Coordinates of C-alpha atoms in Angstrom, one line a residue:
Chain A
M1 CA 25.8 84.6 -124.0
S2 CA 23.0 83.0 -125.8
K3 CA 22.6 82.8 -129.6
H4 CA 20.0 85.5 -129.9
I5 CA 20.9 89.1 -130.3
T6 CA 20.0 91.6 -127.6
I7 CA 19.4 95.1 -128.9
A8 CA 19.4 98.1 -126.5
L9 CA 17.0 100.8 -127.8
P10 CA 16.9 104.3 -126.5
K11 CA 13.6 105.6 -125.3
G12 CA 12.5 109.0 -126.5
R13 CA 14.0 111.2 -129.2
L14 CA 15.8 108.4 -131.2
A15 CA 13.2 105.6 -130.7
D16 CA 10.9 106.0 -133.7
R17 CA 13.7 106.4 -136.2
T18 CA 15.6 103.5 -134.8
I19 CA 12.5 101.2 -135.1
E20 CA 12.1 102.5 -138.7
V21 CA 15.7 101.5 -139.6
L22 CA 15.3 98.1 -137.9
E23 CA 12.1 97.4 -139.9
R24 CA 13.9 98.2 -143.1
C25 CA 16.4 95.5 -142.1
D26 CA 13.4 93.0 -142.1
I27 CA 13.4 92.8 -138.3
D28 CA 9.9 92.3 -137.0
C29 CA 9.3 95.3 -134.7
S30 CA 5.5 95.0 -134.3
A31 CA 6.0 94.2 -130.6
L32 CA 7.8 97.5 -130.2
K33 CA 5.0 99.5 -131.5
E34 CA 2.4 98.2 -129.2
D35 CA 1.6 100.4 -126.2
T36 CA 3.2 98.4 -123.5
R37 CA 5.0 99.0 -120.3
K38 CA 7.2 95.9 -120.8
L39 CA 10.9 96.7 -120.8
V40 CA 12.0 93.4 -122.4
L41 CA 10.4 92.4 -125.7
T42 CA 11.1 89.6 -128.2
D43 CA 10.5 89.6 -132.0
A44 CA 8.3 86.8 -133.5
S45 CA 11.2 84.7 -134.7
G46 CA 12.8 84.8 -131.2
K47 CA 16.1 85.9 -132.9
Y48 CA 16.1 89.3 -131.4
K49 CA 15.5 90.5 -127.9
F50 CA 14.9 94.2 -127.3
I51 CA 15.4 96.2 -124.2
F52 CA 14.2 99.7 -123.7
V53 CA 16.6 101.9 -121.7
K54 CA 17.2 105.5 -121.0
P55 CA 19.3 106.9 -123.9
S56 CA 22.2 107.8 -121.7
D57 CA 22.3 104.3 -120.3
V58 CA 22.7 102.5 -123.7
P59 CA 26.6 102.6 -123.6
T60 CA 26.5 101.1 -120.1
Y61 CA 24.4 98.1 -121.2
I62 CA 26.6 97.5 -124.2
E63 CA 30.0 98.0 -122.4
R64 CA 29.0 95.4 -119.8
G65 CA 27.8 93.0 -122.4
V66 CA 24.2 92.5 -121.2
A67 CA 23.1 93.8 -124.7
D68 CA 25.0 93.1 -127.9
I69 CA 24.2 96.1 -130.0
G70 CA 22.6 99.4 -129.3
I71 CA 21.7 102.8 -130.7
A72 CA 23.1 105.8 -128.8
G73 CA 23.5 109.4 -129.5
K74 CA 27.1 110.6 -130.1
D75 CA 26.5 113.0 -127.2
T76 CA 26.0 110.1 -124.8
L77 CA 29.1 108.3 -126.2
L78 CA 31.3 111.4 -125.8
E79 CA 30.0 111.9 -122.3
T80 CA 30.4 108.4 -121.0
S81 CA 33.5 107.3 -123.1
A82 CA 32.4 103.7 -122.8
D83 CA 34.7 101.0 -124.1
V84 CA 32.6 99.8 -127.0
Y85 CA 32.8 99.5 -130.8
E86 CA 31.2 102.4 -132.6
V87 CA 30.6 100.8 -135.9
A88 CA 28.2 103.1 -137.9
D89 CA 26.8 106.5 -138.1
L90 CA 23.1 106.1 -138.5
G91 CA 22.7 109.7 -139.8
F92 CA 19.5 110.5 -138.0
G93 CA 19.0 112.3 -134.7
K94 CA 21.1 115.1 -136.1
C95 CA 21.8 117.9 -133.7
K96 CA 24.7 120.0 -132.4
M97 CA 26.5 120.3 -129.1
C98 CA 26.6 124.0 -128.4
V99 CA 27.4 126.7 -125.9
A100 CA 24.4 128.9 -125.5
G101 CA 23.6 132.0 -123.5
F102 CA 22.3 135.5 -123.8
E103 CA 23.5 137.3 -127.0
N104 CA 24.3 140.5 -125.2
R105 CA 26.6 138.8 -122.9
I106 CA 28.8 137.3 -125.6
G107 CA 31.7 139.5 -124.5
K108 CA 31.8 137.7 -121.2
V109 CA 32.0 134.2 -122.6
A110 CA 35.7 133.9 -122.8
S111 CA 36.5 135.3 -119.4
G112 CA 37.8 133.1 -116.6
N113 CA 35.6 131.3 -114.0
L114 CA 32.8 131.2 -116.5
K115 CA 29.8 129.3 -115.0
V116 CA 28.6 126.6 -117.2
A117 CA 25.4 124.7 -116.5
T118 CA 25.1 121.3 -118.3
K119 CA 24.0 117.7 -118.4
Y120 CA 27.2 116.9 -120.2
E121 CA 29.8 117.5 -117.5
N122 CA 32.6 115.7 -119.3
I123 CA 32.0 117.2 -122.7
A124 CA 31.9 120.7 -121.2
R125 CA 35.1 120.1 -119.1
Q126 CA 37.0 118.7 -122.1
Y127 CA 35.9 121.5 -124.4
Y128 CA 37.0 124.3 -122.0
E129 CA 40.2 122.4 -121.1
A130 CA 41.1 122.3 -124.7
K131 CA 40.5 126.0 -125.0
G132 CA 42.6 126.6 -121.9
I133 CA 39.7 128.3 -120.1
N134 CA 39.0 127.6 -116.4
V135 CA 35.3 127.2 -115.8
D136 CA 33.0 126.2 -113.0
I137 CA 30.7 123.4 -114.2
I138 CA 27.3 123.1 -112.7
K139 CA 25.8 119.7 -113.3
L140 CA 22.0 119.7 -114.0
N141 CA 19.8 116.9 -115.0
G142 CA 17.2 118.8 -117.1
S143 CA 15.8 122.2 -118.0
V144 CA 19.4 123.4 -118.5
E145 CA 18.2 126.5 -120.3
L146 CA 17.1 127.9 -117.0
G147 CA 20.7 128.3 -115.9
P148 CA 21.4 131.7 -117.5
I149 CA 17.8 132.9 -117.1
V150 CA 17.8 132.6 -113.3
G151 CA 21.4 133.5 -113.0
L152 CA 22.7 130.1 -112.0
S153 CA 25.2 130.1 -114.8
D154 CA 26.6 132.4 -117.5
V155 CA 26.2 129.9 -120.3
I156 CA 24.9 126.3 -120.9
V157 CA 26.4 123.4 -122.8
D158 CA 23.6 121.4 -124.3
I159 CA 22.4 119.7 -127.5
V160 CA 20.5 122.0 -129.9
E161 CA 18.2 120.4 -132.4
S162 CA 15.8 123.0 -133.7
G163 CA 16.8 125.9 -131.5
K164 CA 13.2 126.4 -130.5
T165 CA 13.6 126.0 -126.8
L166 CA 16.6 128.4 -126.8
K167 CA 14.7 131.0 -128.8
A168 CA 11.6 130.7 -126.6
N169 CA 13.8 131.5 -123.6
G170 CA 15.7 134.3 -125.3
L171 CA 19.0 132.4 -125.6
V172 CA 21.2 132.0 -128.7
V173 CA 24.0 129.6 -129.7
L174 CA 27.3 131.2 -128.9
E175 CA 29.7 128.4 -130.0
E176 CA 29.3 125.1 -131.8
I177 CA 31.2 122.3 -130.1
C178 CA 30.5 119.5 -132.5
E179 CA 27.8 117.8 -134.6
L180 CA 26.0 114.8 -133.3
T181 CA 24.1 111.9 -134.8
A182 CA 22.8 108.5 -133.6
R183 CA 25.5 105.8 -133.7
L184 CA 25.3 102.0 -133.8
I185 CA 27.4 100.6 -131.0
V186 CA 28.5 97.0 -130.4
N187 CA 29.9 95.2 -127.4
K188 CA 33.5 94.4 -128.1
I189 CA 33.2 90.7 -127.3
S190 CA 29.8 90.2 -129.0
L191 CA 31.1 91.4 -132.3
K192 CA 33.7 88.7 -132.3
L193 CA 31.8 85.8 -130.7
K194 CA 28.5 86.5 -132.6
A195 CA 30.2 87.8 -135.8
Q196 CA 28.1 85.5 -138.0
T197 CA 24.9 87.2 -137.0
I198 CA 26.1 90.6 -136.0
C199 CA 28.3 91.5 -139.0
P200 CA 25.5 90.9 -141.5
L201 CA 23.1 92.8 -139.3
I202 CA 25.5 95.8 -139.2
K203 CA 25.9 95.6 -143.0
K204 CA 22.1 95.6 -143.4
I205 CA 21.6 98.5 -141.1
T206 CA 24.4 100.5 -142.8
E207 CA 22.7 99.8 -146.2
A208 CA 19.3 100.6 -144.8
I209 CA 20.3 104.1 -143.7
V210 CA 21.8 105.0 -147.1
K211 CA 18.5 104.1 -148.8
Chain B
M1 CA 24.9 106.1 -86.5
I2 CA 27.9 105.6 -88.8
K3 CA 27.5 102.5 -90.9
K4 CA 30.7 100.6 -90.3
V5 CA 29.9 98.1 -93.0
K6 CA 30.5 100.5 -95.8
L7 CA 33.3 99.9 -98.3
P8 CA 34.9 102.6 -100.6
Y9 CA 33.5 102.0 -104.1
G10 CA 35.4 99.6 -106.3
F11 CA 36.5 97.4 -103.4
Q12 CA 34.9 94.1 -102.6
D13 CA 34.9 91.2 -100.2
F14 CA 35.2 87.6 -101.2
Y15 CA 32.6 85.7 -99.2
P16 CA 33.4 82.1 -98.2
D17 CA 31.7 80.4 -101.2
E18 CA 33.5 82.7 -103.7
C19 CA 36.8 82.5 -101.9
Y20 CA 36.5 78.7 -101.9
N21 CA 36.2 78.7 -105.7
K22 CA 38.9 81.4 -106.1
N23 CA 41.3 79.2 -104.1
I24 CA 40.5 76.2 -106.3
L25 CA 41.0 78.3 -109.4
E26 CA 44.4 79.6 -108.2
A27 CA 45.5 76.2 -107.2
K28 CA 44.6 74.7 -110.6
L29 CA 46.4 77.4 -112.5
S30 CA 49.4 77.4 -110.2
E31 CA 49.7 73.6 -110.8
L32 CA 49.5 74.2 -114.6
Y33 CA 52.2 76.8 -114.5
K34 CA 54.4 74.7 -112.3
N35 CA 54.1 71.9 -114.8
Y36 CA 55.4 74.2 -117.5
G37 CA 58.4 75.1 -115.3
Y38 CA 57.1 78.5 -114.0
L39 CA 58.0 79.6 -110.5
R40 CA 55.8 81.8 -108.4
V41 CA 57.0 85.2 -107.2
E42 CA 55.4 87.7 -104.8
T43 CA 55.9 91.4 -105.1
P44 CA 55.2 94.2 -102.7
T45 CA 51.9 96.1 -102.8
I46 CA 53.7 99.4 -102.7
E47 CA 56.4 100.7 -105.0
Y48 CA 58.1 104.0 -105.8
Y49 CA 56.0 106.0 -108.2
D50 CA 59.1 106.6 -110.3
T51 CA 59.3 102.9 -111.1
F52 CA 56.2 103.3 -113.3
H53 CA 56.8 106.9 -114.4
D54 CA 58.9 106.3 -117.5
V55 CA 56.9 103.4 -118.8
Y56 CA 53.3 104.5 -118.4
R57 CA 51.4 107.0 -120.4
P58 CA 50.1 110.0 -118.5
D59 CA 46.5 108.8 -118.4
K60 CA 47.7 105.5 -116.8
L61 CA 49.9 107.4 -114.3
K62 CA 46.8 109.4 -113.3
K63 CA 45.0 106.2 -112.4
M64 CA 47.5 105.1 -109.8
F65 CA 46.8 105.2 -106.1
K66 CA 49.5 107.4 -104.6
L67 CA 50.9 107.8 -101.1
T68 CA 53.9 109.7 -99.7
D69 CA 56.8 108.1 -97.8
S70 CA 58.2 109.7 -94.6
D71 CA 61.0 111.2 -96.7
G72 CA 58.6 112.8 -99.1
S73 CA 59.1 110.2 -101.9
L74 CA 56.0 109.5 -103.9
L75 CA 54.8 105.9 -103.5
A76 CA 52.1 104.0 -105.5
L77 CA 50.0 100.9 -105.0
R78 CA 51.0 98.6 -107.8
P79 CA 48.9 99.1 -110.9
D80 CA 50.2 96.0 -112.5
I81 CA 52.5 93.1 -111.6
T82 CA 54.3 92.8 -115.0
L83 CA 56.3 95.9 -114.4
Q84 CA 57.3 94.7 -111.0
I85 CA 58.5 91.5 -112.5
C86 CA 60.6 93.4 -115.0
R87 CA 62.1 95.3 -112.1
L88 CA 62.8 92.2 -110.0
S89 CA 64.1 90.1 -112.8
S90 CA 67.0 92.6 -113.2
G91 CA 68.2 91.1 -109.9
L92 CA 68.0 87.5 -111.2
E93 CA 70.6 85.9 -113.4
A94 CA 70.3 88.0 -116.5
D95 CA 71.4 85.5 -119.1
N96 CA 68.9 82.9 -118.3
V97 CA 65.4 82.5 -119.4
Q98 CA 63.0 83.3 -116.5
R99 CA 59.6 81.7 -116.2
L100 CA 57.6 83.4 -113.5
F101 CA 53.9 83.5 -112.4
Y102 CA 51.9 85.3 -109.8
C103 CA 48.5 85.5 -108.1
E104 CA 48.2 89.1 -106.7
N105 CA 45.9 92.0 -106.4
S106 CA 46.5 95.2 -108.4
F107 CA 45.0 98.7 -107.9
E108 CA 43.5 101.3 -110.2
Y109 CA 42.4 104.7 -109.1
L110 CA 38.9 105.2 -110.7
D111 CA 37.3 108.6 -110.1
S112 CA 33.9 107.3 -110.9
C113 CA 32.0 104.3 -109.7
D114 CA 30.1 104.2 -113.1
T115 CA 32.3 101.5 -114.6
A116 CA 32.6 97.8 -115.0
R117 CA 36.0 98.0 -113.4
T118 CA 37.0 97.7 -109.7
R119 CA 39.7 99.6 -107.9
E120 CA 41.3 96.5 -106.5
F121 CA 41.4 93.4 -108.7
A122 CA 42.9 90.0 -108.4
Q123 CA 45.1 88.7 -111.3
I124 CA 46.8 85.5 -112.1
G125 CA 49.5 85.9 -114.7
V126 CA 52.7 84.5 -116.2
E127 CA 55.7 86.2 -117.7
L128 CA 58.4 84.6 -119.9
L129 CA 61.6 86.7 -119.8
G130 CA 64.7 86.3 -121.9
E131 CA 63.2 84.9 -125.1
S132 CA 62.4 87.3 -127.9
G133 CA 61.5 84.9 -130.7
L134 CA 58.5 83.2 -132.0
E135 CA 58.9 80.3 -129.6
G136 CA 58.3 82.5 -126.6
D137 CA 55.0 83.7 -128.1
V138 CA 54.0 80.2 -129.0
E139 CA 54.5 79.0 -125.4
I140 CA 52.6 82.0 -123.9
V141 CA 49.6 81.7 -126.1
S142 CA 49.5 78.0 -125.6
L143 CA 49.6 78.6 -121.8
A144 CA 46.8 81.1 -122.1
I145 CA 44.6 78.5 -123.8
E146 CA 45.7 75.8 -121.3
S147 CA 44.8 78.2 -118.5
F148 CA 41.2 78.4 -119.6
L149 CA 41.0 74.7 -120.2
S150 CA 42.4 73.9 -116.7
A151 CA 39.9 76.4 -115.2
G152 CA 37.1 74.4 -116.8
L153 CA 36.0 76.9 -119.4
E154 CA 34.9 75.2 -122.6
K155 CA 33.9 78.0 -125.0
F156 CA 36.5 80.7 -125.2
T157 CA 38.5 82.5 -127.7
V158 CA 42.0 83.9 -127.5
E159 CA 42.4 86.7 -130.0
L160 CA 45.7 87.6 -131.4
G161 CA 47.0 90.8 -133.0
N162 CA 50.3 92.4 -133.8
N163 CA 51.0 96.0 -132.9
R164 CA 53.9 96.0 -135.4
F165 CA 51.4 95.9 -138.3
F166 CA 49.8 99.2 -137.3
K167 CA 53.0 100.8 -136.1
S168 CA 54.7 100.2 -139.5
L169 CA 51.7 101.7 -141.3
I170 CA 51.9 104.8 -139.0
S171 CA 55.7 105.2 -139.6
E172 CA 55.0 105.0 -143.4
S173 CA 52.4 107.8 -143.1
G174 CA 54.8 110.1 -141.2
M175 CA 52.1 111.0 -138.7
S176 CA 52.9 112.8 -135.5
K177 CA 52.5 111.0 -132.2
A178 CA 49.4 113.0 -131.4
E179 CA 47.9 112.1 -134.7
A180 CA 48.8 108.5 -134.3
N181 CA 47.1 108.5 -130.9
E182 CA 43.9 110.0 -132.3
L183 CA 43.8 107.3 -135.1
T184 CA 44.6 104.5 -132.6
E185 CA 41.5 105.5 -130.6
L186 CA 39.3 105.5 -133.7
V187 CA 40.6 102.1 -134.8
N188 CA 40.1 100.6 -131.3
K189 CA 36.4 101.7 -131.5
K190 CA 36.2 100.3 -135.1
D191 CA 34.8 103.7 -136.0
E192 CA 35.1 103.5 -139.8
L193 CA 33.5 106.9 -140.4
G194 CA 35.7 108.6 -137.9
I195 CA 38.8 107.0 -139.5
E196 CA 37.7 108.1 -143.0
M197 CA 37.1 111.7 -141.8
F198 CA 40.4 111.7 -140.0
L199 CA 42.3 110.4 -143.1
Q200 CA 40.6 113.0 -145.3
R201 CA 41.9 115.8 -143.1
K202 CA 45.4 114.3 -143.0
D203 CA 46.2 114.0 -146.7
V204 CA 47.4 110.4 -146.4
P205 CA 48.4 108.7 -149.8
Y206 CA 45.6 106.7 -151.3
E207 CA 47.0 103.2 -150.9
L208 CA 47.9 103.7 -147.3
S209 CA 44.7 105.4 -146.5
F210 CA 42.8 102.4 -148.1
T211 CA 44.7 100.0 -145.8
L212 CA 44.1 102.1 -142.7
R213 CA 40.4 102.3 -143.5
Q214 CA 40.2 98.5 -143.6
L215 CA 41.6 98.1 -140.1
P216 CA 38.2 97.9 -138.3
S217 CA 37.2 94.9 -140.4
L218 CA 40.5 93.0 -140.3
F219 CA 39.3 90.5 -137.8
G220 CA 38.1 86.9 -137.9
D221 CA 39.7 83.6 -138.7
K222 CA 43.0 82.9 -140.6
N223 CA 41.5 84.4 -143.8
V224 CA 42.5 87.8 -142.2
F225 CA 46.1 87.1 -143.1
A226 CA 45.5 86.9 -146.8
R227 CA 43.2 89.9 -146.8
A228 CA 45.8 92.0 -144.9
E229 CA 48.7 90.9 -147.1
N230 CA 46.8 91.9 -150.2
M231 CA 46.2 95.4 -149.1
T232 CA 49.7 96.7 -148.4
T233 CA 53.1 96.8 -150.0
N234 CA 54.7 98.0 -146.8
K235 CA 57.5 95.4 -146.2
E236 CA 57.4 95.7 -142.4
A237 CA 53.7 95.4 -142.3
I238 CA 53.8 92.3 -144.4
D239 CA 56.5 90.8 -142.2
S240 CA 54.3 91.4 -139.2
I241 CA 51.5 89.5 -140.8
K242 CA 53.8 86.7 -141.8
Y243 CA 55.0 86.5 -138.2
L244 CA 51.5 86.3 -136.8
K245 CA 50.7 83.6 -139.4
A246 CA 53.7 81.6 -138.3
L247 CA 52.5 81.9 -134.8
Y248 CA 49.0 80.8 -135.9
D249 CA 50.4 77.8 -137.7
A250 CA 52.5 76.7 -134.7
L251 CA 49.4 76.9 -132.5
K252 CA 47.4 75.0 -135.0
Q253 CA 50.0 72.2 -134.9
N254 CA 49.5 72.2 -131.1
G255 CA 45.8 71.6 -131.8
Y256 CA 44.6 75.0 -130.6
E257 CA 43.2 76.3 -133.9
K258 CA 39.6 76.3 -132.7
Y259 CA 40.4 78.6 -129.8
I260 CA 42.3 81.2 -131.9
S261 CA 41.0 84.3 -133.7
I262 CA 42.8 87.2 -135.3
D263 CA 42.2 91.0 -135.0
L264 CA 44.7 93.3 -136.7
G265 CA 42.7 96.3 -135.5
M266 CA 43.2 95.4 -131.9
L267 CA 45.7 98.0 -130.8
N268 CA 46.4 97.3 -127.2
G269 CA 48.9 99.5 -125.4
L270 CA 50.9 100.6 -128.4
D271 CA 53.6 102.2 -126.2
Y272 CA 53.8 99.1 -124.0
Y273 CA 53.5 96.1 -126.2
S274 CA 56.1 95.8 -129.0
G275 CA 54.6 92.9 -131.1
L276 CA 52.1 90.3 -130.2
V277 CA 49.0 91.4 -128.4
M278 CA 46.3 89.0 -127.1
K279 CA 42.9 89.1 -125.4
G280 CA 40.8 86.3 -124.1
Y281 CA 37.0 86.2 -124.2
T282 CA 34.2 83.7 -123.4
E283 CA 30.5 83.4 -124.2
G284 CA 28.4 84.7 -121.4
L285 CA 30.6 87.5 -120.3
G286 CA 30.8 90.8 -122.2
L287 CA 34.2 91.7 -120.7
C288 CA 37.7 90.6 -121.5
L289 CA 39.1 87.8 -119.4
L290 CA 42.7 87.9 -120.3
D291 CA 45.1 90.6 -121.6
G292 CA 48.7 90.3 -122.6
G293 CA 51.4 90.4 -125.2
R294 CA 55.0 90.9 -125.9
Y295 CA 56.8 93.9 -124.2
D296 CA 60.4 93.8 -125.3
G297 CA 60.8 97.5 -124.6
I298 CA 60.1 97.4 -120.9
C299 CA 63.0 95.4 -119.3
P300 CA 65.6 97.7 -120.9
S301 CA 64.1 100.6 -118.9
F302 CA 65.1 98.6 -115.8
G303 CA 68.6 98.2 -117.1
H304 CA 68.6 94.7 -118.6
D305 CA 68.1 93.9 -122.2
S306 CA 65.6 91.1 -122.1
G307 CA 62.7 90.2 -124.4
A308 CA 59.5 89.4 -122.5
V309 CA 56.0 88.1 -123.1
G310 CA 53.2 87.3 -120.8
F311 CA 49.5 87.7 -119.9
A312 CA 47.3 88.3 -116.9
I313 CA 43.9 86.8 -116.2
G314 CA 41.3 88.8 -114.3
T315 CA 40.5 86.3 -111.6
K316 CA 37.1 87.7 -110.7
R317 CA 36.0 87.9 -114.3
L318 CA 37.1 84.3 -114.8
L319 CA 35.1 83.4 -111.8
F320 CA 32.1 85.2 -113.3
A321 CA 32.5 83.3 -116.5
L322 CA 32.8 80.0 -114.7
D323 CA 29.7 80.8 -112.7
E324 CA 27.8 81.6 -115.8
A325 CA 28.9 78.3 -117.3
G326 CA 27.7 76.5 -114.2
K327 CA 31.2 75.5 -113.2
L328 CA 31.3 76.9 -109.6
K329 CA 30.3 75.0 -106.6
K330 CA 29.2 76.1 -103.2
A331 CA 31.7 75.5 -100.5
P332 CA 30.8 72.0 -99.2
P333 CA 29.9 71.5 -95.5
C334 CA 32.4 69.6 -93.3
D335 CA 32.5 65.8 -93.6
V336 CA 32.0 65.1 -89.9
A337 CA 30.4 67.1 -87.1
Y338 CA 30.4 66.2 -83.4
I339 CA 29.5 67.3 -80.0
S340 CA 31.3 66.5 -76.7
D341 CA 30.6 66.8 -73.0
N342 CA 34.3 67.9 -72.7
T343 CA 35.2 65.3 -70.1
D344 CA 37.7 63.4 -72.1
R345 CA 39.8 65.8 -74.2
A346 CA 42.5 63.2 -75.0
L347 CA 40.0 60.9 -76.7
E348 CA 38.4 63.8 -78.5
K349 CA 41.8 64.9 -79.8
S350 CA 43.1 61.5 -80.9
Y351 CA 39.7 60.5 -82.5
C352 CA 39.5 63.8 -84.5
D353 CA 43.2 63.7 -85.5
N354 CA 42.7 60.3 -86.9
L355 CA 39.7 61.4 -89.0
R356 CA 41.6 64.5 -90.2
A357 CA 44.6 62.4 -91.1
Q358 CA 42.2 60.5 -93.5
G359 CA 41.5 63.8 -95.2
K360 CA 38.1 64.4 -93.6
S361 CA 37.1 67.8 -92.3
V362 CA 35.9 67.5 -88.7
C363 CA 34.0 70.3 -87.1
K364 CA 33.0 70.6 -83.5
Q365 CA 29.5 71.9 -82.8
F366 CA 28.4 73.7 -79.6
M367 CA 24.9 72.4 -79.0
T368 CA 24.5 69.8 -76.2
A369 CA 21.6 67.6 -77.3
E370 CA 22.2 64.8 -79.8
K371 CA 19.0 65.3 -81.6
D372 CA 20.0 68.9 -82.2
L373 CA 23.2 67.8 -83.8
I374 CA 21.4 65.3 -86.0
A375 CA 18.9 67.9 -87.1
Y376 CA 21.7 70.4 -87.8
C377 CA 23.6 67.8 -89.9
A378 CA 20.5 67.0 -91.9
K379 CA 19.9 70.6 -92.6
C380 CA 23.5 71.3 -93.7
G381 CA 24.0 68.0 -95.6
I382 CA 26.8 66.8 -93.2
Q383 CA 27.3 63.1 -93.9
S384 CA 28.6 61.8 -90.5
S385 CA 28.2 62.8 -86.9
F386 CA 29.2 61.5 -83.5
A387 CA 29.0 62.5 -79.8
I388 CA 31.6 62.0 -77.1
K389 CA 29.9 61.3 -73.8
N390 CA 31.5 59.9 -70.6
G391 CA 34.7 58.9 -72.4
K392 CA 32.9 57.1 -75.2
I393 CA 32.3 57.7 -78.9
K394 CA 28.8 57.3 -80.1
I395 CA 28.2 57.4 -83.8
L396 CA 25.0 59.3 -84.6
S397 CA 24.9 59.2 -88.4
G398 CA 27.1 58.0 -91.3
E399 CA 30.3 56.3 -90.5
S400 CA 33.3 57.5 -88.6
A401 CA 36.7 56.0 -87.9

């Protein structure tokens, strides 16, 4: 483990806000804003190394210690249950994990053998287990909203940000499972062995998001 | 065609170069433990499931490989050696202190390959049974540090915690077991926000809730002791800090201060470990190398009242760390290679035996031409070679006996 800090950044939804927060912590992010296909970038001071990864992979990079700190949605953390420190709620990327489906079929939602299409297999399983409902979970990797429309599933479990996609497809939120935000996560060993750099950085980031 | 080279996920081969280093590592640590008066034990791969049933939490029981015996009894591949040692030590002289070590593989049933863990893992570990006081803990933590030093690791940290600190705060709060488990999980993630929200829901008194909220940041050097002592009036909690401080001071006198750090928010196996908990880390590997602590409550469940403390090192992880630190070597080639026309086997045997008695590795090659042997030795870096032809030894390179 070298002395620089490796930061795993999620591509997509959370990327812009993440960079904004890092900049407020006086981290030079100019390299990140350039249109580049590079997956590994370094800031001008050489103190930070950035890696761009698929959002759902962030906890994996952190758990295995190839990156020291990362930004991951709470949805990903709940789904992967990675063994990492979850040190701060960044507040942005707010959305909800919901059960959604057709409004007029609400009556059927609580019946047994409900078919649930989702990207979040573990979250859905745990949710229905806690409710004591047996369900068939259908794992999809995208366009989950299609499930009820084409009759693949009765409902979906997915994150809902604005609700526009649901609305456009005639679906509504039936149940809210939990609220989600972006979290700052840290490798369990990096926090200890690089405490002198990481702890002040965490403090800075926490202060930056309050501003 | 069926691919016969496929392994079930989570199982691995050790190839010659790796195995060579693994053997060296095990030999170094075995020597160290022997020098501290520890004796090696071997335990069976399969045990009755019931042996583990009363001690493990349900989630750990789920992660055991299970088989059925011919009489229908449920069997398990050992998930951990420590419990087996508690079981076997009940057959040893109960009054005496037992110092035992092992190099064995344990098994964990993982239902997903998406993890940094493997389903079979080699461990090297020590257990000190029959001593419940500070001195037992001092010996075991010292031995953990000496293990890394013997292995050749230079930069490492052994982190110490005390489960009694958190347990005494929990019993003060009057939380239910389920609530305590929920809080434990949050503390282990150092999720300050989660802890705050949890405590708000639970109506915990202000002073106690203040202390619990500090748990995620109660790590670092010896200053942690003073910080922790100032934030609680719980007598048992203060005692547990004083105990850890006494342990720290003893280790400092042994010259180990630079390897030690403290984390009072490290809640490792609360049902299992009764006091000291420890973990070992190194730069260059984002995973924990060593895991251990004091488990005074386990031996009584096997019918003998014996305090116990120990640790296990993940052999493969330590090899990774040593590799990262540039401390592993490729398995060397043999010292001497030879060819023979196979006419004088008595000469071949006596000549090779003599070389081997000098500690040299001697390896027969199956080519016939001398120039081929010379080329082979040059390629592999073999220092010496000879040929046996018509009852005579001919040295081709280097020197032989």
